Amino acid sequence: HAGAIVVPLNVYLHEKELEHIINDSKPHIIIASEPQKKKLENITFDATLLTEDFFIIREHTTQPLETPAYQQTDCAVILYTSGTTGLPKGVMVSSQGIITNCMQGIANFDITGNERIYAALPLFHSYMENAAVWSPLIVGATVIVVPSRTRGALLKGLPLRPTVVLGIPHLFGLFALMKTAPFPDVKLFVSGGDALHNKIRMGFELIYNRKITNGYGLTETGPFISVDIDDARRPAGCVGKGMEDVCVEIRDHDGTVLPACTPGTLWVKGNNCMLGYYNAPEATTKIMID
């Protein structure tokens, strides 16, 4: 309600990577835990540095807080990419984009307020922000936050009887190695964030006799684009059809739509897509794929 823009940061970033993001986003306030504050000691910035105690912000407020008028299409969050194709870029996301993609995911996964969502990945990532923060808040679901992917931490969260397990392929590989992890109430195992390899998919499905639902998305699209949720045997690389109100096409470099199964450029259109890259006015929402 304050009208501020939030910039979540990857807690695993090195000082140089943090310095780039801070210099690019130019935040007014930085809220950091003690370990993260140590990383910031050698970085020069003009922002007010606060502890992770959010309420201390009140002490730094010199004027009454007013709620400005804003539109659903205004930027609400800037999510920085991992920088796999260069320096991390700030993806500008509107509240409309967030809510749209959340509702698309809720509809596709049939999520209700009765769910107990098992989240064993960092919450700063767009995948977890949508599926383990925003969407559960909308439907009133419970989130089981697992602080690390160690065997002990993973097993500690399972007695809480999750109904949905969110993970990356590596997580399902760990469960396959465990062989006897209890999943009595789980209706969905959702994999995203990386390519799902056949060895992991086949190993998990052979051991637990359960399908891994494979999804695909990008930070730039909220992140959900498509999901293979049908209860059928498919190749590990299948990511299903585009979600509701997400237009997906494969085109060549001239923009011509290509036939099915032809490599090209992925074009995505919908209210879930980003507003653009921060500090990059000529950027486009057209995303290249290998």
PDB file of C-alpha atoms in Angstrom:
ATOM      1  CA  HIS A   1       0.000   0.000   0.000  1.00  0.00           C
ATOM      2  CA  ALA A   2       2.980   2.349   0.327  1.00  0.00           C
ATOM      3  CA  GLY A   3       3.488   2.279  -3.438  1.00  0.00           C
ATOM      4  CA  ALA A   4       7.087   1.097  -3.120  1.00  0.00           C
ATOM      5  CA  ILE A   5       8.765  -1.304  -5.559  1.00  0.00           C
ATOM      6  CA  VAL A   6      10.281  -4.448  -4.026  1.00  0.00           C
ATOM      7  CA  VAL A   7      13.581  -5.889  -5.272  1.00  0.00           C
ATOM      8  CA  PRO A   8      14.169  -9.388  -3.790  1.00  0.00           C
ATOM      9  CA  LEU A   9      17.814 -10.478  -3.890  1.00  0.00           C
ATOM     10  CA  ASN A  10      19.442 -13.863  -4.284  1.00  0.00           C
ATOM     11  CA  VAL A  11      21.081 -14.572  -0.914  1.00  0.00           C
ATOM     12  CA  TYR A  12      23.749 -16.693  -2.614  1.00  0.00           C
ATOM     13  CA  LEU A  13      25.140 -13.851  -4.724  1.00  0.00           C
ATOM     14  CA  HIS A  14      28.748 -12.725  -4.323  1.00  0.00           C
ATOM     15  CA  GLU A  15      29.709  -9.142  -3.493  1.00  0.00           C
ATOM     16  CA  LYS A  16      30.372  -8.190  -7.123  1.00  0.00           C
ATOM     17  CA  GLU A  17      26.977  -9.483  -8.215  1.00  0.00           C
ATOM     18  CA  LEU A  18      25.238  -7.662  -5.369  1.00  0.00           C
ATOM     19  CA  GLU A  19      27.105  -4.492  -6.234  1.00  0.00           C
ATOM     20  CA  HIS A  20      25.866  -4.635  -9.829  1.00  0.00           C
ATOM     21  CA  ILE A  21      22.235  -5.078  -8.773  1.00  0.00           C
ATOM     22  CA  ILE A  22      22.409  -2.364  -6.105  1.00  0.00           C
ATOM     23  CA  ASN A  23      24.022   0.096  -8.535  1.00  0.00           C
ATOM     24  CA  ASP A  24      21.441  -0.757 -11.183  1.00  0.00           C
ATOM     25  CA  SER A  25      18.302  -0.621  -9.012  1.00  0.00           C
ATOM     26  CA  LYS A  26      19.461   2.214  -6.700  1.00  0.00           C
ATOM     27  CA  PRO A  27      17.271   1.208  -3.720  1.00  0.00           C
ATOM     28  CA  HIS A  28      16.239   3.659  -1.003  1.00  0.00           C
ATOM     29  CA  ILE A  29      16.201   1.029   1.762  1.00  0.00           C
ATOM     30  CA  ILE A  30      18.029  -2.304   2.010  1.00  0.00           C
ATOM     31  CA  ILE A  31      16.768  -4.859   4.546  1.00  0.00           C
ATOM     32  CA  ALA A  32      19.406  -7.524   5.181  1.00  0.00           C
ATOM     33  CA  SER A  33      20.118 -10.381   7.578  1.00  0.00           C
ATOM     34  CA  GLU A  34      23.392 -10.368   9.506  1.00  0.00           C
ATOM     35  CA  PRO A  35      25.227 -12.697   7.047  1.00  0.00           C
ATOM     36  CA  GLN A  36      24.098 -10.559   4.126  1.00  0.00           C
ATOM     37  CA  LYS A  37      25.126  -7.327   5.865  1.00  0.00           C
ATOM     38  CA  LYS A  38      28.707  -8.602   5.938  1.00  0.00           C
ATOM     39  CA  LYS A  39      28.646  -8.946   2.149  1.00  0.00           C
ATOM     40  CA  LEU A  40      27.551  -5.322   1.841  1.00  0.00           C
ATOM     41  CA  GLU A  41      30.388  -3.878   3.931  1.00  0.00           C
ATOM     42  CA  ASN A  42      32.661  -3.351   0.916  1.00  0.00           C
ATOM     43  CA  ILE A  43      29.934  -1.984  -1.362  1.00  0.00           C
ATOM     44  CA  THR A  44      29.288   1.754  -1.617  1.00  0.00           C
ATOM     45  CA  PHE A  45      25.628   2.777  -1.814  1.00  0.00           C
ATOM     46  CA  ASP A  46      23.336   5.603  -0.708  1.00  0.00           C
ATOM     47  CA  ALA A  47      20.519   3.442   0.633  1.00  0.00           C
ATOM     48  CA  THR A  48      19.589   3.109   4.307  1.00  0.00           C
ATOM     49  CA  LEU A  49      20.736  -0.306   5.537  1.00  0.00           C
ATOM     50  CA  LEU A  50      18.393  -1.948   8.036  1.00  0.00           C
ATOM     51  CA  THR A  51      18.330  -5.273   9.833  1.00  0.00           C
ATOM     52  CA  GLU A  52      15.834  -7.955   8.866  1.00  0.00           C
ATOM     53  CA  ASP A  53      13.500  -6.626  11.574  1.00  0.00           C
ATOM     54  CA  PHE A  54      11.036  -4.968   9.222  1.00  0.00           C
ATOM     55  CA  PHE A  55       9.373  -2.818  11.862  1.00  0.00           C
ATOM     56  CA  ILE A  56      12.545  -0.834  12.428  1.00  0.00           C
ATOM     57  CA  ILE A  57      11.668   1.009   9.230  1.00  0.00           C
ATOM     58  CA  ARG A  58       9.258   3.076  11.280  1.00  0.00           C
ATOM     59  CA  GLU A  59      12.196   4.737  13.039  1.00  0.00           C
ATOM     60  CA  HIS A  60      13.486   5.998   9.682  1.00  0.00           C
ATOM     61  CA  THR A  61      10.163   7.445   8.544  1.00  0.00           C
ATOM     62  CA  THR A  62      10.298  11.219   8.885  1.00  0.00           C
ATOM     63  CA  GLN A  63       6.931  12.000   7.287  1.00  0.00           C
ATOM     64  CA  PRO A  64       3.450  10.483   7.587  1.00  0.00           C
ATOM     65  CA  LEU A  65       3.057   7.527   5.251  1.00  0.00           C
ATOM     66  CA  GLU A  66       0.673   8.287   2.411  1.00  0.00           C
ATOM     67  CA  THR A  67      -0.719   5.739  -0.007  1.00  0.00           C
ATOM     68  CA  PRO A  68      -0.230   7.046  -3.552  1.00  0.00           C
ATOM     69  CA  ALA A  69      -2.615   6.305  -6.388  1.00  0.00           C
ATOM     70  CA  TYR A  70      -1.273   3.573  -8.664  1.00  0.00           C
ATOM     71  CA  GLN A  71      -2.469   1.383 -11.504  1.00  0.00           C
ATOM     72  CA  GLN A  72      -2.454  -2.405 -11.759  1.00  0.00           C
ATOM     73  CA  THR A  73      -0.091  -2.065 -14.699  1.00  0.00           C
ATOM     74  CA  ASP A  74       2.494  -0.073 -12.695  1.00  0.00           C
ATOM     75  CA  CYS A  75       5.715  -1.819 -11.715  1.00  0.00           C
ATOM     76  CA  ALA A  76       5.370  -3.548  -8.332  1.00  0.00           C
ATOM     77  CA  VAL A  77       8.422  -5.829  -8.223  1.00  0.00           C
ATOM     78  CA  ILE A  78      11.809  -5.957  -9.935  1.00  0.00           C
ATOM     79  CA  LEU A  79      13.159  -9.505 -10.130  1.00  0.00           C
ATOM     80  CA  TYR A  80      16.764  -9.855 -11.257  1.00  0.00           C
ATOM     81  CA  THR A  81      17.567 -12.778 -13.548  1.00  0.00           C
ATOM     82  CA  SER A  82      20.359 -15.229 -12.789  1.00  0.00           C
ATOM     83  CA  GLY A  83      22.593 -13.624 -15.392  1.00  0.00           C
ATOM     84  CA  THR A  84      23.164 -16.800 -17.413  1.00  0.00           C
ATOM     85  CA  THR A  85      23.341 -14.735 -20.627  1.00  0.00           C
ATOM     86  CA  GLY A  86      25.310 -11.801 -19.213  1.00  0.00           C
ATOM     87  CA  LEU A  87      24.852  -9.504 -16.249  1.00  0.00           C
ATOM     88  CA  PRO A  88      21.605  -9.995 -14.279  1.00  0.00           C
ATOM     89  CA  LYS A  89      18.758  -7.929 -15.720  1.00  0.00           C
ATOM     90  CA  GLY A  90      15.962  -6.401 -13.681  1.00  0.00           C
ATOM     91  CA  VAL A  91      12.600  -7.807 -14.791  1.00  0.00           C
ATOM     92  CA  MET A  92       9.825  -5.303 -14.088  1.00  0.00           C
ATOM     93  CA  VAL A  93       6.625  -7.044 -12.995  1.00  0.00           C
ATOM     94  CA  SER A  94       3.268  -5.349 -12.438  1.00  0.00           C
ATOM     95  CA  SER A  95       0.670  -6.346  -9.864  1.00  0.00           C
ATOM     96  CA  GLN A  96      -1.542  -7.308 -12.810  1.00  0.00           C
ATOM     97  CA  GLY A  97       1.181  -9.623 -14.092  1.00  0.00           C
ATOM     98  CA  ILE A  98       1.616 -11.226 -10.659  1.00  0.00           C
ATOM     99  CA  ILE A  99      -2.098 -11.814 -10.051  1.00  0.00           C
ATOM    100  CA  THR A 100      -2.675 -13.012 -13.620  1.00  0.00           C
ATOM    101  CA  ASN A 101       0.050 -15.647 -13.469  1.00  0.00           C
ATOM    102  CA  CYS A 102      -1.001 -16.727  -9.976  1.00  0.00           C
ATOM    103  CA  MET A 103      -4.575 -17.292 -11.140  1.00  0.00           C
ATOM    104  CA  GLN A 104      -3.294 -19.181 -14.195  1.00  0.00           C
ATOM    105  CA  GLY A 105      -1.271 -21.474 -11.939  1.00  0.00           C
ATOM    106  CA  ILE A 106      -4.106 -21.915  -9.417  1.00  0.00           C
ATOM    107  CA  ALA A 107      -6.495 -22.875 -12.222  1.00  0.00           C
ATOM    108  CA  ASN A 108      -4.087 -25.310 -13.893  1.00  0.00           C
ATOM    109  CA  PHE A 109      -2.947 -26.997 -10.682  1.00  0.00           C
ATOM    110  CA  ASP A 110      -6.433 -26.849  -9.086  1.00  0.00           C
ATOM    111  CA  ILE A 111      -4.986 -25.383  -5.874  1.00  0.00           C
ATOM    112  CA  THR A 112      -7.383 -24.746  -2.960  1.00  0.00           C
ATOM    113  CA  GLY A 113      -7.171 -23.437   0.580  1.00  0.00           C
ATOM    114  CA  ASN A 114      -6.837 -27.013   1.832  1.00  0.00           C
ATOM    115  CA  GLU A 115      -3.390 -27.482   0.287  1.00  0.00           C
ATOM    116  CA  ARG A 116      -0.174 -27.890   2.251  1.00  0.00           C
ATOM    117  CA  ILE A 117       2.531 -26.764  -0.152  1.00  0.00           C
ATOM    118  CA  TYR A 118       6.028 -28.147   0.401  1.00  0.00           C
ATOM    119  CA  ALA A 119       8.609 -25.511  -0.593  1.00  0.00           C
ATOM    120  CA  ALA A 120      12.241 -26.614  -0.429  1.00  0.00           C
ATOM    121  CA  LEU A 121      13.679 -23.867  -2.635  1.00  0.00           C
ATOM    122  CA  PRO A 122      14.689 -20.236  -1.922  1.00  0.00           C
ATOM    123  CA  LEU A 123      11.703 -17.887  -1.868  1.00  0.00           C
ATOM    124  CA  PHE A 124      13.529 -15.124  -3.778  1.00  0.00           C
ATOM    125  CA  HIS A 125      13.189 -17.080  -7.049  1.00  0.00           C
ATOM    126  CA  SER A 126      10.187 -16.202  -9.245  1.00  0.00           C
ATOM    127  CA  TYR A 127       9.031 -19.852  -9.257  1.00  0.00           C
ATOM    128  CA  MET A 128       8.803 -19.967  -5.475  1.00  0.00           C
ATOM    129  CA  GLU A 129       7.496 -16.418  -5.121  1.00  0.00           C
ATOM    130  CA  ASN A 130       4.526 -17.301  -7.285  1.00  0.00           C
ATOM    131  CA  ALA A 131       3.867 -20.873  -6.149  1.00  0.00           C
ATOM    132  CA  ALA A 132       4.879 -20.643  -2.475  1.00  0.00           C
ATOM    133  CA  VAL A 133       4.127 -17.007  -1.541  1.00  0.00           C
ATOM    134  CA  TRP A 134       1.596 -15.172  -3.712  1.00  0.00           C
ATOM    135  CA  SER A 135      -0.640 -18.055  -4.840  1.00  0.00           C
ATOM    136  CA  PRO A 136      -1.024 -19.613  -1.347  1.00  0.00           C
ATOM    137  CA  LEU A 137      -1.952 -16.181   0.026  1.00  0.00           C
ATOM    138  CA  ILE A 138      -4.693 -15.848  -2.595  1.00  0.00           C
ATOM    139  CA  VAL A 139      -6.331 -19.204  -1.836  1.00  0.00           C
ATOM    140  CA  GLY A 140      -5.439 -19.384   1.868  1.00  0.00           C
ATOM    141  CA  ALA A 141      -3.224 -22.473   1.573  1.00  0.00           C
ATOM    142  CA  THR A 142      -0.528 -23.555   4.059  1.00  0.00           C
ATOM    143  CA  VAL A 143       3.150 -23.431   3.057  1.00  0.00           C
ATOM    144  CA  ILE A 144       5.729 -25.809   4.543  1.00  0.00           C
ATOM    145  CA  VAL A 145       9.004 -23.903   4.216  1.00  0.00           C
ATOM    146  CA  VAL A 146      12.063 -26.190   4.209  1.00  0.00           C
ATOM    147  CA  PRO A 147      15.179 -24.080   4.971  1.00  0.00           C
ATOM    148  CA  SER A 148      17.692 -26.287   3.119  1.00  0.00           C
ATOM    149  CA  ARG A 149      17.920 -29.292   0.816  1.00  0.00           C
ATOM    150  CA  THR A 150      19.796 -31.505   3.269  1.00  0.00           C
ATOM    151  CA  ARG A 151      18.370 -34.956   3.946  1.00  0.00           C
ATOM    152  CA  GLY A 152      17.470 -34.024   7.527  1.00  0.00           C
ATOM    153  CA  ALA A 153      15.667 -30.808   6.570  1.00  0.00           C
ATOM    154  CA  LEU A 154      13.770 -32.480   3.733  1.00  0.00           C
ATOM    155  CA  LEU A 155      12.574 -35.333   5.937  1.00  0.00           C
ATOM    156  CA  LYS A 156      11.615 -32.962   8.760  1.00  0.00           C
ATOM    157  CA  GLY A 157       9.033 -31.274   6.550  1.00  0.00           C
ATOM    158  CA  LEU A 158       7.370 -34.450   5.274  1.00  0.00           C
ATOM    159  CA  PRO A 159       5.538 -35.452   8.511  1.00  0.00           C
ATOM    160  CA  LEU A 160       3.475 -32.283   8.001  1.00  0.00           C
ATOM    161  CA  ARG A 161       1.837 -34.240   5.165  1.00  0.00           C
ATOM    162  CA  PRO A 162       2.198 -31.944   2.139  1.00  0.00           C
ATOM    163  CA  THR A 163      -0.328 -32.197  -0.677  1.00  0.00           C
ATOM    164  CA  VAL A 164       1.824 -30.399  -3.274  1.00  0.00           C
ATOM    165  CA  VAL A 165       5.617 -30.725  -3.578  1.00  0.00           C
ATOM    166  CA  LEU A 166       7.432 -27.959  -5.459  1.00  0.00           C
ATOM    167  CA  GLY A 167      10.976 -28.563  -6.586  1.00  0.00           C
ATOM    168  CA  ILE A 168      13.697 -28.522  -9.191  1.00  0.00           C
ATOM    169  CA  PRO A 169      14.906 -31.761 -10.845  1.00  0.00           C
ATOM    170  CA  HIS A 170      17.773 -32.039  -8.338  1.00  0.00           C
ATOM    171  CA  LEU A 171      15.276 -32.245  -5.466  1.00  0.00           C
ATOM    172  CA  PHE A 172      13.418 -35.146  -7.050  1.00  0.00           C
ATOM    173  CA  GLY A 173      16.771 -36.828  -7.635  1.00  0.00           C
ATOM    174  CA  LEU A 174      17.434 -36.582  -3.893  1.00  0.00           C
ATOM    175  CA  PHE A 175      14.040 -38.102  -3.115  1.00  0.00           C
ATOM    176  CA  ALA A 176      14.812 -40.941  -5.543  1.00  0.00           C
ATOM    177  CA  LEU A 177      18.058 -41.628  -3.669  1.00  0.00           C
ATOM    178  CA  MET A 178      16.156 -41.727  -0.363  1.00  0.00           C
ATOM    179  CA  LYS A 179      13.818 -44.391  -1.835  1.00  0.00           C
ATOM    180  CA  THR A 180      11.374 -44.351   1.101  1.00  0.00           C
ATOM    181  CA  ALA A 181      10.362 -40.709   1.579  1.00  0.00           C
ATOM    182  CA  PRO A 182       6.712 -40.640   2.780  1.00  0.00           C
ATOM    183  CA  PHE A 183       4.227 -38.948   0.413  1.00  0.00           C
ATOM    184  CA  PRO A 184       0.809 -40.234   1.568  1.00  0.00           C
ATOM    185  CA  ASP A 185      -1.194 -37.095   0.744  1.00  0.00           C
ATOM    186  CA  VAL A 186       0.705 -35.608  -2.207  1.00  0.00           C
ATOM    187  CA  LYS A 187      -1.475 -35.065  -5.277  1.00  0.00           C
ATOM    188  CA  LEU A 188       1.121 -33.124  -7.327  1.00  0.00           C
ATOM    189  CA  PHE A 189       4.896 -33.198  -7.696  1.00  0.00           C
ATOM    190  CA  VAL A 190       5.834 -30.097  -9.703  1.00  0.00           C
ATOM    191  CA  SER A 191       9.268 -29.679 -11.282  1.00  0.00           C
ATOM    192  CA  GLY A 192      10.531 -26.379 -12.692  1.00  0.00           C
ATOM    193  CA  GLY A 193      13.527 -24.092 -12.770  1.00  0.00           C
ATOM    194  CA  ASP A 194      15.680 -26.442 -14.878  1.00  0.00           C
ATOM    195  CA  ALA A 195      15.461 -29.179 -17.487  1.00  0.00           C
ATOM    196  CA  LEU A 196      13.985 -32.432 -16.163  1.00  0.00           C
ATOM    197  CA  HIS A 197      16.321 -35.211 -17.277  1.00  0.00           C
ATOM    198  CA  ASN A 198      15.045 -38.703 -18.071  1.00  0.00           C
ATOM    199  CA  LYS A 199      17.220 -40.401 -15.448  1.00  0.00           C
ATOM    200  CA  ILE A 200      15.650 -38.352 -12.647  1.00  0.00           C
ATOM    201  CA  ARG A 201      12.104 -38.633 -13.997  1.00  0.00           C
ATOM    202  CA  MET A 202      12.335 -42.377 -14.579  1.00  0.00           C
ATOM    203  CA  GLY A 203      14.109 -43.059 -11.275  1.00  0.00           C
ATOM    204  CA  PHE A 204      11.546 -41.121  -9.247  1.00  0.00           C
ATOM    205  CA  GLU A 205       8.563 -42.592 -11.066  1.00  0.00           C
ATOM    206  CA  LEU A 206       9.869 -46.165 -10.786  1.00  0.00           C
ATOM    207  CA  ILE A 207      10.536 -45.850  -7.045  1.00  0.00           C
ATOM    208  CA  TYR A 208       7.393 -43.967  -6.016  1.00  0.00           C
ATOM    209  CA  ASN A 209       5.077 -44.869  -8.911  1.00  0.00           C
ATOM    210  CA  ARG A 210       4.128 -41.204  -9.210  1.00  0.00           C
ATOM    211  CA  LYS A 211       4.345 -38.770 -12.112  1.00  0.00           C
ATOM    212  CA  ILE A 212       6.444 -35.604 -11.943  1.00  0.00           C
ATOM    213  CA  THR A 213       4.479 -32.692 -13.400  1.00  0.00           C
ATOM    214  CA  ASN A 214       6.952 -30.802 -15.581  1.00  0.00           C
ATOM    215  CA  GLY A 215       6.541 -27.052 -16.037  1.00  0.00           C
ATOM    216  CA  TYR A 216       8.262 -24.344 -18.051  1.00  0.00           C
ATOM    217  CA  GLY A 217       8.542 -20.635 -17.467  1.00  0.00           C
ATOM    218  CA  LEU A 218      10.730 -17.571 -17.272  1.00  0.00           C
ATOM    219  CA  THR A 219      11.173 -14.774 -14.794  1.00  0.00           C
ATOM    220  CA  GLU A 220       9.990 -12.518 -17.624  1.00  0.00           C
ATOM    221  CA  THR A 221       6.616 -14.317 -17.801  1.00  0.00           C
ATOM    222  CA  GLY A 222       5.654 -14.493 -14.162  1.00  0.00           C
ATOM    223  CA  PRO A 223       7.151 -17.273 -14.476  1.00  0.00           C
ATOM    224  CA  PHE A 224       4.568 -19.881 -15.597  1.00  0.00           C
ATOM    225  CA  ILE A 225       4.075 -20.410 -19.333  1.00  0.00           C
ATOM    226  CA  SER A 226       3.087 -24.059 -19.622  1.00  0.00           C
ATOM    227  CA  VAL A 227       2.805 -27.279 -17.640  1.00  0.00           C
ATOM    228  CA  ASP A 228       2.474 -30.965 -18.513  1.00  0.00           C
ATOM    229  CA  ILE A 229      -0.175 -31.832 -15.951  1.00  0.00           C
ATOM    230  CA  ASP A 230      -1.951 -34.628 -17.858  1.00  0.00           C
ATOM    231  CA  ASP A 231      -1.663 -38.035 -16.192  1.00  0.00           C
ATOM    232  CA  ALA A 232       0.181 -39.684 -19.078  1.00  0.00           C
ATOM    233  CA  ARG A 233       3.662 -40.964 -19.848  1.00  0.00           C
ATOM    234  CA  ARG A 234       5.588 -38.407 -21.869  1.00  0.00           C
ATOM    235  CA  PRO A 235       9.245 -37.603 -22.608  1.00  0.00           C
ATOM    236  CA  ALA A 236      10.962 -35.729 -19.785  1.00  0.00           C
ATOM    237  CA  GLY A 237      11.360 -32.652 -21.975  1.00  0.00           C
ATOM    238  CA  CYS A 238       7.615 -32.234 -22.529  1.00  0.00           C
ATOM    239  CA  VAL A 239       6.278 -29.136 -20.771  1.00  0.00           C
ATOM    240  CA  GLY A 240       2.686 -29.345 -21.961  1.00  0.00           C
ATOM    241  CA  LYS A 241       0.486 -26.668 -23.474  1.00  0.00           C
ATOM    242  CA  GLY A 242       0.421 -22.959 -22.711  1.00  0.00           C
ATOM    243  CA  MET A 243      -1.697 -21.918 -19.747  1.00  0.00           C
ATOM    244  CA  GLU A 244      -5.006 -20.091 -20.088  1.00  0.00           C
ATOM    245  CA  ASP A 245      -4.698 -16.688 -21.801  1.00  0.00           C
ATOM    246  CA  VAL A 246      -1.010 -17.269 -22.604  1.00  0.00           C
ATOM    247  CA  CYS A 247      -0.324 -17.086 -26.347  1.00  0.00           C
ATOM    248  CA  VAL A 248       2.738 -19.157 -27.287  1.00  0.00           C
ATOM    249  CA  GLU A 249       4.280 -19.427 -30.753  1.00  0.00           C
ATOM    250  CA  ILE A 250       7.577 -20.569 -32.277  1.00  0.00           C
ATOM    251  CA  ARG A 251       8.788 -18.163 -34.969  1.00  0.00           C
ATOM    252  CA  ASP A 252      11.855 -17.695 -37.127  1.00  0.00           C
ATOM    253  CA  HIS A 253      14.088 -14.616 -37.057  1.00  0.00           C
ATOM    254  CA  ASP A 254      11.725 -12.837 -39.465  1.00  0.00           C
ATOM    255  CA  GLY A 255       8.755 -13.381 -37.163  1.00  0.00           C
ATOM    256  CA  THR A 256       7.105 -16.070 -39.284  1.00  0.00           C
ATOM    257  CA  VAL A 257       5.275 -18.774 -37.320  1.00  0.00           C
ATOM    258  CA  LEU A 258       7.009 -22.139 -37.761  1.00  0.00           C
ATOM    259  CA  PRO A 259       5.483 -25.637 -37.983  1.00  0.00           C
ATOM    260  CA  ALA A 260       5.324 -27.828 -34.890  1.00  0.00           C
ATOM    261  CA  CYS A 261       8.598 -29.379 -33.661  1.00  0.00           C
ATOM    262  CA  THR A 262      10.668 -26.812 -35.579  1.00  0.00           C
ATOM    263  CA  PRO A 263      13.423 -25.052 -33.571  1.00  0.00           C
ATOM    264  CA  GLY A 264      13.121 -21.281 -33.435  1.00  0.00           C
ATOM    265  CA  THR A 265      12.372 -18.334 -31.187  1.00  0.00           C
ATOM    266  CA  LEU A 266       9.738 -18.616 -28.468  1.00  0.00           C
ATOM    267  CA  TRP A 267       7.204 -15.781 -28.519  1.00  0.00           C
ATOM    268  CA  VAL A 268       4.980 -15.351 -25.462  1.00  0.00           C
ATOM    269  CA  LYS A 269       2.110 -12.878 -25.128  1.00  0.00           C
ATOM    270  CA  GLY A 270      -0.200 -12.296 -22.176  1.00  0.00           C
ATOM    271  CA  ASN A 271      -0.930 -10.134 -19.152  1.00  0.00           C
ATOM    272  CA  ASN A 272       1.522 -12.301 -17.210  1.00  0.00           C
ATOM    273  CA  CYS A 273       4.472 -10.944 -19.207  1.00  0.00           C
ATOM    274  CA  MET A 274       6.885  -8.386 -17.804  1.00  0.00           C
ATOM    275  CA  LEU A 275       6.751  -4.652 -18.465  1.00  0.00           C
ATOM    276  CA  GLY A 276      10.350  -4.737 -19.697  1.00  0.00           C
ATOM    277  CA  TYR A 277      13.876  -4.728 -18.294  1.00  0.00           C
ATOM    278  CA  TYR A 278      14.723  -1.999 -15.786  1.00  0.00           C
ATOM    279  CA  ASN A 279      17.150   0.590 -17.171  1.00  0.00           C
ATOM    280  CA  ALA A 280      16.912  -1.008 -20.612  1.00  0.00           C
ATOM    281  CA  PRO A 281      14.241   0.943 -22.563  1.00  0.00           C
ATOM    282  CA  GLU A 282      14.988  -0.822 -25.847  1.00  0.00           C
ATOM    283  CA  ALA A 283      14.587  -4.296 -24.371  1.00  0.00           C
ATOM    284  CA  THR A 284      11.879  -6.589 -25.673  1.00  0.00           C
ATOM    285  CA  THR A 285       9.787  -9.340 -24.124  1.00  0.00           C
ATOM    286  CA  LYS A 286      10.857 -11.665 -26.944  1.00  0.00           C
ATOM    287  CA  ILE A 287      12.842 -14.468 -25.327  1.00  0.00           C
ATOM    288  CA  MET A 288      15.361 -16.620 -27.189  1.00  0.00           C
ATOM    289  CA  ILE A 289      15.555 -20.339 -26.544  1.00  0.00           C
ATOM    290  CA  ASP A 290      18.306 -22.801 -27.456  1.00  0.00           C
TER     291      ASP A 290
END
